[in-house]
Coordinates of C-alpha atoms in Angstrom, one line a residue:
M3 CA -1.6 -20.0 -10.0
V4 CA 0.0 -18.8 -6.4
N5 CA 3.1 -20.0 -7.4
I6 CA 3.1 -18.4 -11.5
L7 CA 2.6 -14.6 -10.2
T8 CA 4.6 -14.9 -6.9
S9 CA 8.0 -15.6 -9.2
G10 CA 7.3 -13.5 -11.4
V11 CA 6.9 -10.9 -8.8
Y12 CA 10.3 -11.8 -7.2
F13 CA 12.3 -12.4 -10.2
S14 CA 11.5 -9.1 -12.6
G15 CA 11.8 -7.9 -9.1
F16 CA 15.1 -9.5 -8.0
V17 CA 16.7 -8.0 -11.5
K18 CA 15.4 -5.1 -10.9
D19 CA 17.1 -4.3 -7.8
M20 CA 20.2 -5.9 -8.8
L21 CA 20.5 -3.8 -11.8
C22 CA 19.2 -0.9 -11.1
L23 CA 18.1 0.5 -14.8
P24 CA 15.8 3.2 -14.6
R25 CA 12.4 3.5 -16.8
P26 CA 12.6 5.2 -20.4
L27 CA 12.8 9.1 -19.4
S28 CA 10.5 11.2 -19.7
P29 CA 10.2 13.4 -21.4
P30 CA 10.1 13.1 -24.0
L31 CA 7.7 10.5 -23.3
Q32 CA 4.1 11.1 -21.7
R33 CA 3.6 7.9 -18.7
I34 CA 0.4 7.0 -18.5
T35 CA -0.5 5.6 -15.3
M36 CA -3.0 5.1 -12.4
S37 CA -0.1 3.7 -9.4
G38 CA 2.3 5.9 -8.3
S39 CA 4.1 3.6 -6.9
A40 CA 4.7 1.8 -9.7
A41 CA 6.9 4.3 -11.3
L42 CA 8.6 4.0 -8.1
E43 CA 10.3 1.0 -9.1
Y44 CA 13.3 0.1 -11.5
G45 CA 12.0 0.0 -15.7
F46 CA 13.7 -3.6 -16.4
P47 CA 12.5 -6.1 -16.8
S48 CA 8.4 -5.8 -16.4
T49 CA 7.1 -7.5 -14.1
H50 CA 3.3 -7.5 -15.7
S51 CA 5.2 -8.9 -18.6
T52 CA 6.7 -11.1 -17.1
N53 CA 3.2 -12.4 -15.1
A54 CA 0.6 -11.8 -18.0
V55 CA 2.9 -14.5 -20.5
S56 CA 3.9 -16.7 -17.7
V57 CA -0.2 -16.9 -17.5
A58 CA -0.6 -17.4 -20.8
T59 CA 1.9 -19.6 -21.6
Y60 CA 0.4 -22.2 -18.8
V61 CA -2.8 -21.9 -19.2
I62 CA -2.2 -22.7 -22.7
F63 CA -0.6 -25.7 -22.2
I64 CA -3.3 -26.8 -20.7
L65 CA -5.6 -26.3 -22.7
M66 CA -3.4 -27.3 -26.2
N67 CA -3.4 -30.8 -23.9
H68 CA -6.7 -31.2 -23.1
E69 CA -9.6 -33.3 -23.8
S70 CA -11.4 -30.5 -25.7
A71 CA -8.6 -29.4 -27.5
S72 CA -9.5 -29.4 -31.2
S73 CA -13.1 -27.7 -30.3
W74 CA -14.2 -24.1 -31.1
S75 CA -13.9 -23.0 -27.9
N76 CA -11.0 -24.3 -26.6
T77 CA -9.2 -22.5 -30.2
I78 CA -11.0 -19.2 -28.9
F79 CA -10.2 -19.0 -25.4
Q80 CA -6.6 -19.3 -26.6
V81 CA -6.6 -16.2 -28.6
V82 CA -8.2 -14.8 -26.2
L83 CA -5.1 -15.4 -24.3
Y84 CA -2.5 -14.8 -26.9
W85 CA -4.5 -11.2 -27.1
Y86 CA -4.3 -11.2 -23.5
A87 CA -0.1 -11.1 -22.8
C88 CA 0.0 -9.0 -26.2
S89 CA -2.0 -6.5 -24.6
I90 CA -0.3 -5.3 -22.1
V91 CA 3.4 -6.2 -22.9
L92 CA 2.2 -3.8 -25.8
G93 CA 0.6 -1.1 -22.8
R94 CA 3.3 -1.2 -21.3
L95 CA 4.6 0.0 -24.1
Y96 CA 2.2 2.8 -25.3
C97 CA 1.8 4.0 -21.7
G98 CA 5.6 4.9 -21.9
M99 CA 6.4 2.8 -18.5
H100 CA 8.8 0.8 -20.0
G101 CA 11.3 -0.3 -23.3
F102 CA 11.1 -2.8 -25.3
L103 CA 14.0 -4.5 -23.5
D104 CA 12.1 -4.4 -21.1
V105 CA 8.9 -6.2 -22.3
I106 CA 11.4 -8.9 -24.1
I107 CA 13.2 -9.2 -20.8
G108 CA 10.2 -9.4 -18.6
S109 CA 8.6 -12.0 -21.8
L110 CA 10.8 -14.0 -21.5
L111 CA 11.3 -14.6 -17.7
G112 CA 7.9 -14.9 -18.1
C113 CA 7.8 -17.5 -20.3
G114 CA 10.6 -19.6 -18.1
I115 CA 8.4 -20.0 -14.9
G116 CA 5.7 -20.6 -17.2
L117 CA 7.0 -23.6 -18.7
F118 CA 8.8 -24.5 -15.6
Q119 CA 5.0 -25.0 -14.5
C120 CA 4.1 -26.6 -16.7
F121 CA 6.6 -29.7 -16.7
F122 CA 7.4 -29.5 -13.1
G123 CA 4.9 -28.0 -11.1
E124 CA 2.8 -31.1 -10.7
T125 CA 6.2 -33.0 -9.1
F126 CA 7.3 -30.6 -7.3
E127 CA 4.0 -29.6 -5.7
S128 CA 3.6 -33.5 -4.9
W129 CA 6.9 -33.5 -3.8
F130 CA 6.0 -31.7 -0.6
I131 CA 2.0 -32.1 -0.5
E132 CA 1.8 -35.8 -0.5
S133 CA 4.9 -36.3 2.3
E134 CA 3.9 -38.0 5.6
S135 CA 6.3 -35.6 7.3
L136 CA 6.6 -32.4 6.7
K137 CA 10.3 -32.2 5.6
P138 CA 9.8 -31.1 2.2
A139 CA 7.9 -27.8 3.4
L140 CA 10.6 -26.8 6.1
I141 CA 12.8 -27.8 3.1
I142 CA 10.9 -24.9 0.5
V143 CA 10.0 -22.1 3.5
L144 CA 13.9 -22.2 4.5
A145 CA 14.7 -21.7 0.8
I146 CA 12.0 -18.6 0.6
L147 CA 13.6 -16.7 3.5
V148 CA 17.0 -17.5 2.0
L149 CA 15.6 -15.7 -1.1
V150 CA 14.2 -13.0 1.0
R151 CA 17.6 -12.9 2.7
I152 CA 19.9 -12.4 -0.4
H153 CA 17.5 -9.7 -2.3
P154 CA 19.7 -7.4 -4.3
E155 CA 19.4 -3.6 -1.9
P156 CA 19.3 -1.0 -5.1
A157 CA 21.2 2.1 -5.3
D158 CA 17.3 4.2 -4.6
D159 CA 14.9 3.4 -2.8
C160 CA 12.2 0.6 -4.1
P161 CA 9.6 -0.3 -2.8
C162 CA 10.4 -3.8 -5.2
F163 CA 11.4 -5.7 -2.0
D164 CA 8.2 -5.1 -0.1
D165 CA 6.6 -6.5 -3.2
S166 CA 8.8 -9.9 -2.7
V167 CA 8.5 -9.9 1.1
A168 CA 4.8 -10.4 0.3
C169 CA 4.8 -12.7 -2.3
A170 CA 7.9 -14.7 0.0
G171 CA 4.9 -15.1 2.6
V172 CA 2.2 -16.0 1.1
V173 CA 4.2 -18.8 -1.2
S174 CA 5.3 -19.9 3.2
G175 CA 1.3 -19.4 3.8
V176 CA 0.5 -22.1 0.8
V177 CA 3.0 -24.7 1.2
L178 CA 2.4 -25.3 5.1
G179 CA -0.7 -25.1 5.0
S180 CA -1.5 -27.4 1.7
W181 CA 0.9 -30.0 3.3
H182 CA -1.5 -30.1 6.8
F183 CA -4.7 -29.9 5.1
H184 CA -3.7 -33.1 2.8
Q185 CA -2.5 -34.6 5.9
S186 CA -5.8 -33.8 8.1
G187 CA -8.0 -35.7 6.1
Y188 CA -10.8 -33.3 5.1
A189 CA -8.7 -31.9 1.2
W190 CA -10.0 -33.1 -2.5
S191 CA -7.2 -34.9 -4.4
I192 CA -8.8 -34.5 -7.1
P193 CA -7.9 -32.3 -9.9
S194 CA -4.4 -32.1 -7.2
P195 CA -3.6 -32.4 -3.6
A196 CA -4.7 -30.4 -1.0
T197 CA -7.8 -29.2 -3.1
A198 CA -10.6 -26.8 -1.5
P199 CA -13.7 -28.6 -0.8
F200 CA -16.2 -27.5 -3.4
D201 CA -18.8 -27.6 -6.8
L202 CA -20.4 -25.0 -8.0
G203 CA -23.6 -27.2 -9.3
A204 CA -23.7 -29.1 -5.7
M205 CA -23.5 -25.6 -3.8
G206 CA -25.0 -23.1 -6.1
W207 CA -24.6 -19.3 -6.9
P208 CA -25.4 -17.9 -3.8
K209 CA -23.5 -20.3 -1.8
T210 CA -20.5 -19.5 -3.8
I211 CA -21.3 -15.7 -3.6
M212 CA -21.6 -16.4 0.4
R213 CA -18.1 -18.2 0.5
M214 CA -16.3 -14.8 -1.4
M215 CA -17.9 -12.3 0.8
M216 CA -16.9 -14.0 3.8
G217 CA -13.0 -15.4 3.0
V218 CA -12.4 -11.9 1.9
F219 CA -13.8 -10.8 5.5
V220 CA -11.5 -13.3 7.2
V221 CA -8.7 -12.3 5.5
F222 CA -9.2 -8.6 6.6
S223 CA -9.5 -9.5 9.6
W224 CA -6.4 -11.3 10.0
R225 CA -4.7 -8.1 8.4
E226 CA -6.0 -6.0 10.7
V227 CA -5.4 -7.5 13.2
M228 CA -2.2 -8.9 13.3
K229 CA -0.1 -6.2 11.5
P230 CA -0.1 -3.3 14.1
T231 CA 0.4 -5.7 17.4
L232 CA 3.5 -6.8 15.3
L233 CA 4.4 -3.8 14.6
R234 CA 3.5 -2.4 18.4
Y235 CA 5.6 -5.6 20.2
L236 CA 8.6 -6.4 17.4
P237 CA 10.3 -3.2 17.7
P238 CA 11.4 -4.0 21.2
L239 CA 12.6 -7.4 20.9
F240 CA 14.4 -6.3 17.5
R241 CA 16.0 -3.7 20.0
V242 CA 17.3 -6.4 21.8
I243 CA 18.7 -8.7 18.6
E244 CA 20.4 -5.5 17.7
S245 CA 21.9 -5.1 20.8
L246 CA 23.3 -8.0 20.3
G247 CA 24.8 -7.5 17.3
L248 CA 22.2 -10.0 15.7
S249 CA 20.2 -7.6 13.8
L250 CA 20.7 -7.3 9.5
P251 CA 20.7 -4.4 8.5
R252 CA 18.6 -3.8 5.2
K253 CA 19.5 0.0 3.2
F254 CA 16.4 3.1 3.9
F255 CA 14.6 0.2 6.7
I256 CA 15.1 2.4 9.4
N257 CA 16.5 0.4 12.8
A258 CA 14.3 -0.3 15.8
S259 CA 17.0 2.1 17.6
Q260 CA 16.3 4.7 16.0
Y261 CA 13.1 4.8 16.8
K262 CA 10.3 4.6 19.8
K263 CA 6.9 2.7 18.2
V264 CA 5.9 2.6 14.4
P265 CA 3.1 4.5 13.1
R266 CA -1.1 2.7 13.2
L267 CA -0.9 3.5 9.5
L268 CA 1.0 2.2 7.2
K269 CA 0.5 2.2 3.2
D270 CA 1.4 -1.1 2.4
H271 CA 2.2 -0.3 -1.3
E272 CA -1.6 -0.8 -2.6
V273 CA -1.0 -4.2 -1.9
I274 CA -3.9 -4.7 -0.1
P275 CA -6.1 -2.6 1.3
S276 CA -6.8 -1.7 4.5
I277 CA -11.0 -2.6 5.7
V278 CA -11.5 1.8 6.1
E279 CA -10.0 2.2 2.2
L280 CA -12.5 0.0 1.3
P281 CA -15.5 2.4 0.4
S282 CA -13.3 5.0 -1.3
L283 CA -12.3 1.7 -3.5
L284 CA -15.4 1.3 -4.6
R285 CA -16.7 4.4 -5.2
S286 CA -13.6 4.6 -7.6
M287 CA -14.7 1.9 -9.3
R288 CA -18.0 3.4 -9.8
H289 CA -16.0 5.8 -11.4
P290 CA -13.2 5.3 -12.3
R291 CA -10.2 7.7 -12.3
R292 CA -9.1 9.6 -15.1
R293 CA -5.8 8.3 -16.4
A294 CA -2.2 10.3 -15.5
V295 CA -0.9 11.8 -17.6
S296 CA 3.2 12.1 -15.5
V297 CA 5.9 14.5 -17.2
G298 CA 9.0 14.6 -16.2
P299 CA 11.4 12.6 -13.4
Q300 CA 9.1 10.9 -10.9
S301 CA 12.0 8.4 -9.1
E302 CA 15.6 9.3 -7.7
A303 CA 16.3 6.8 -10.7
D304 CA 14.7 9.0 -13.3
A305 CA 15.9 12.3 -11.9
Y306 CA 19.7 11.2 -11.9
E307 CA 19.1 9.6 -15.4
T308 CA 17.5 12.8 -16.3
L309 CA 20.3 14.9 -14.8
A310 CA 23.3 12.7 -16.9
Y311 CA 20.7 13.1 -20.2
R312 CA 20.9 16.6 -19.2
E313 CA 24.3 17.2 -18.6
K314 CA 25.6 15.1 -22.6
R315 CA 23.6 17.9 -24.2
R316 CA 24.1 20.9 -22.4
R317 CA 28.3 19.9 -23.7
D318 CA 26.8 19.0 -26.8
S319 CA 25.1 22.8 -26.8
L320 CA 28.8 24.3 -25.5
S321 CA 30.1 22.4 -28.6
A322 CA 27.8 23.2 -31.1
S323 CA 27.8 27.2 -30.0
Q324 CA 31.3 27.7 -30.4
V325 CA 31.5 26.3 -33.5
S326 CA 28.6 28.4 -34.4
S327 CA 30.3 31.2 -33.7
A328 CA 33.6 30.4 -35.0
T329 CA 32.2 29.4 -38.3
A330 CA 30.4 33.4 -38.2
S331 CA 33.4 35.0 -37.2
K332 CA 35.0 33.3 -40.0
L333 CA 32.6 34.9 -43.0
S334 CA 31.2 37.9 -41.3
P335 CA 34.0 39.8 -44.0
I336 CA 32.7 37.9 -47.0
R337 CA 29.1 39.2 -45.4
A338 CA 30.3 42.8 -44.9
E339 CA 30.8 42.7 -49.0
A340 CA 27.7 41.4 -50.5
N341 CA 24.6 43.8 -50.8
P342 CA 22.9 44.7 -47.7
F343 CA 19.5 43.6 -49.6
D344 CA 20.8 40.6 -50.7
D345 CA 18.2 38.6 -48.7
A346 CA 15.5 40.8 -48.4
S347 CA 14.9 40.6 -51.9
Q348 CA 15.3 36.9 -51.4
A349 CA 12.4 37.0 -49.1
V350 CA 10.2 38.3 -50.4
D351 CA 10.7 36.6 -54.1
G352 CA 9.9 33.7 -51.6
E353 CA 13.3 32.4 -52.8
G354 CA 16.0 32.5 -49.5
P355 CA 15.0 32.5 -45.8
P356 CA 12.6 35.2 -44.1
L357 CA 13.9 37.8 -42.4
E358 CA 13.0 37.0 -38.8
P359 CA 11.3 33.1 -38.0
L360 CA 8.5 33.4 -36.4
A361 CA 7.7 32.3 -32.8
K362 CA 6.6 28.7 -32.0
S363 CA 4.5 28.2 -29.6
T364 CA 5.0 24.8 -27.3
S365 CA 3.2 22.6 -24.5
R366 CA 4.6 22.5 -21.6
L367 CA 6.0 18.6 -22.5
S368 CA 8.1 20.8 -25.3
E369 CA 9.3 23.3 -23.1
Y370 CA 10.6 21.4 -20.4
E371 CA 12.4 19.4 -23.7
D372 CA 14.2 22.4 -24.2
M373 CA 15.0 22.8 -21.0
M374 CA 16.3 19.3 -20.8
G375 CA 18.3 19.3 -23.8
T376 CA 20.4 22.8 -23.2
G377 CA 20.6 22.0 -19.7
L378 CA 18.9 25.3 -18.9
D379 CA 16.8 26.0 -16.3
S380 CA 14.8 28.2 -17.7
I381 CA 10.6 27.3 -16.7
P382 CA 9.3 29.7 -14.3
N383 CA 8.6 27.7 -11.2
S384 CA 4.2 28.4 -11.8
N385 CA 4.7 26.2 -14.7
R386 CA 6.5 22.9 -13.1
N387 CA 3.9 19.9 -13.2
S388 CA 5.1 16.9 -13.5
T389 CA 1.6 15.6 -13.8
I390 CA -0.1 16.9 -17.1
A391 CA -4.1 17.3 -17.3
S392 CA -4.2 19.4 -20.2
E393 CA -1.4 20.8 -22.3
T394 CA -1.9 24.4 -22.8
P395 CA 0.5 26.7 -25.3
T396 CA 3.6 28.2 -23.3
P397 CA 6.3 30.1 -25.4
S398 CA 9.2 27.9 -25.9
V399 CA 12.5 27.6 -24.7
T400 CA 14.8 29.6 -26.5
F401 CA 18.2 28.7 -26.7
D402 CA 21.2 31.3 -27.4
A403 CA 24.8 32.0 -26.6
K404 CA 23.6 34.6 -23.1
A405 CA 21.2 32.0 -22.0
L406 CA 24.4 29.6 -22.1
A407 CA 26.5 31.9 -20.8
S408 CA 24.7 32.1 -17.5
D409 CA 23.9 29.0 -17.5
T410 CA 26.5 28.5 -13.9
P411 CA 27.3 26.2 -11.8
S412 CA 25.3 27.1 -9.1
R413 CA 22.1 27.8 -10.8
R414 CA 22.7 24.0 -12.0
E415 CA 23.0 22.8 -8.9
Q416 CA 19.7 24.8 -7.5
G417 CA 18.5 23.6 -10.3
E418 CA 18.4 19.8 -9.1
K419 CA 18.3 20.5 -5.6
E420 CA 14.6 21.3 -6.7
M421 CA 14.3 18.4 -9.3
F422 CA 14.9 16.3 -6.3
E423 CA 13.0 18.2 -4.0
R424 CA 9.6 17.5 -6.7
L425 CA 10.1 13.6 -6.7
Q426 CA 7.6 11.5 -4.9
R427 CA 9.7 9.4 -2.6
P428 CA 7.9 6.2 -0.6
R429 CA 7.7 6.1 2.7
V430 CA 9.6 5.9 5.9
R431 CA 10.0 2.2 6.3
Y432 CA 11.3 0.2 9.3
D433 CA 13.0 -2.7 9.7
V434 CA 10.0 -4.5 11.4
E435 CA 8.0 -4.4 8.2
V436 CA 9.6 -6.9 7.0
V437 CA 9.0 -10.1 9.5
T438 CA 5.7 -8.4 10.1
K439 CA 5.1 -8.3 6.1
L440 CA 6.4 -12.3 5.9
I441 CA 3.8 -13.1 9.4
V442 CA 0.9 -11.2 7.5
Y443 CA 1.3 -12.4 4.9
A444 CA 1.8 -15.7 5.3
G445 CA -1.0 -16.0 7.3
I446 CA -3.4 -15.0 4.8
G447 CA -2.1 -18.0 2.7
W448 CA -2.7 -20.3 5.1
L449 CA -6.1 -19.3 5.4
A450 CA -6.6 -19.3 2.1
V451 CA -5.8 -23.0 1.5
E452 CA -7.3 -24.3 5.2
I453 CA -8.7 -22.4 7.4
N454 CA -11.6 -20.7 5.2
P455 CA -12.4 -24.2 3.5
L456 CA -12.3 -25.5 7.0
L457 CA -14.6 -22.9 8.1
F458 CA -16.9 -23.0 5.3
E459 CA -18.0 -26.5 6.7
L460 CA -18.4 -25.5 9.7
V461 CA -20.9 -23.1 9.7
G462 CA -22.4 -24.8 6.2
L463 CA -20.9 -23.0 3.3
G464 CA -19.4 -25.9 2.6
M465 CA -19.5 -29.1 0.6
N466 CA -20.7 -31.7 4.2
W467 CA -18.3 -33.2 4.3
Q468 CA -18.3 -35.2 1.0
G469 CA -15.6 -36.4 -1.6
P470 CA -16.1 -34.9 -5.3
R471 CA -18.7 -36.1 -7.6
S472 CA -17.1 -38.9 -10.0
G473 CA -17.7 -38.5 -13.5

């Protein structure tokens, strides 16, 4: 399962940063999200769809080939998995975070990853785990590092690369830890090589819960100790490497020669929260936040897409205005000869147009749509808010020739500047963070597959070095 999820995150992020296709335009869509960093990523393909479909494909394949494939419980479980995958895919559309092509390609990518694991996963894992030599595991780790190096550099500051590095670190740790754990002789070979000794029936729920709590504590402790240590001692080494001309600079990452030290508290894009954030995390689970409905650009990719769309609509509006003016000038002599009371009589009888249109009250979303459609920055500053908690009636933005005449290049430039100033930007990132993330998450993977199981045995929360029960 680790291979499936990490592959989905890496390859979908690879395509995102390579193609740099933005999320669906907002407005007219309203985005519903609980994560601010998710909106900073590109939209194609959908990583949520990739992971949901890959997991469902793999588990359904196992269920269909299980000895209980014809039982009612097996069928119900398969139905639940189909519902799970469909709910995630359709949910990304409903939330306005992806378009149809995003979720379709993401689902196909997930299906391919799941099928690869179904047909080749067991053979692949046996190849490096059961080998007496460390060479196969090292080859895999080297290939993972190459994949990290060739990850495309996006046009905008996108956090996809951070997620890919974290997944690469986890897989590297799992590969090395699984091989070493299997060679130690303490691992089980059933149901697969390098299985951590565990039997719920033999240990019971109290031991199992204590194992989970201890395992989480060890992982968080490792991260809290290693991350600040590496961020403190790696920059001098990176400066030496940079002075030798051996550095591998990456866009949007500051080189070590350009800073003195890395701030202690860095957000990891919510991959794993810090220990100090656990109380607030638990409170948010007890009292979930209201969903945030966002309207307008949230990333640089969104802003550029909005500006391109706005410019197109502005030109269309100018063309339409010129055509309307020419048509009106041609019809004015005919209108002058007509009876001036005809329109009024038709309006009273209900057969013609009304004397003047009624003013429409629109929401802030409609106001922003009108601004985008005409290319006019007519919304007052008090109404500029990307997160809509409630929609209140506000006057609509009118479109007329006078407004177009005042739409000067300097005014558009000022509007573009204000748009980019309101964007949520990723934090400053440092070159040492890539290696730091690789080491920290490789350690987490190794802890999960080997160190923690051995610690459980040492403190009396394991199987007392017993093998799996037969039958």
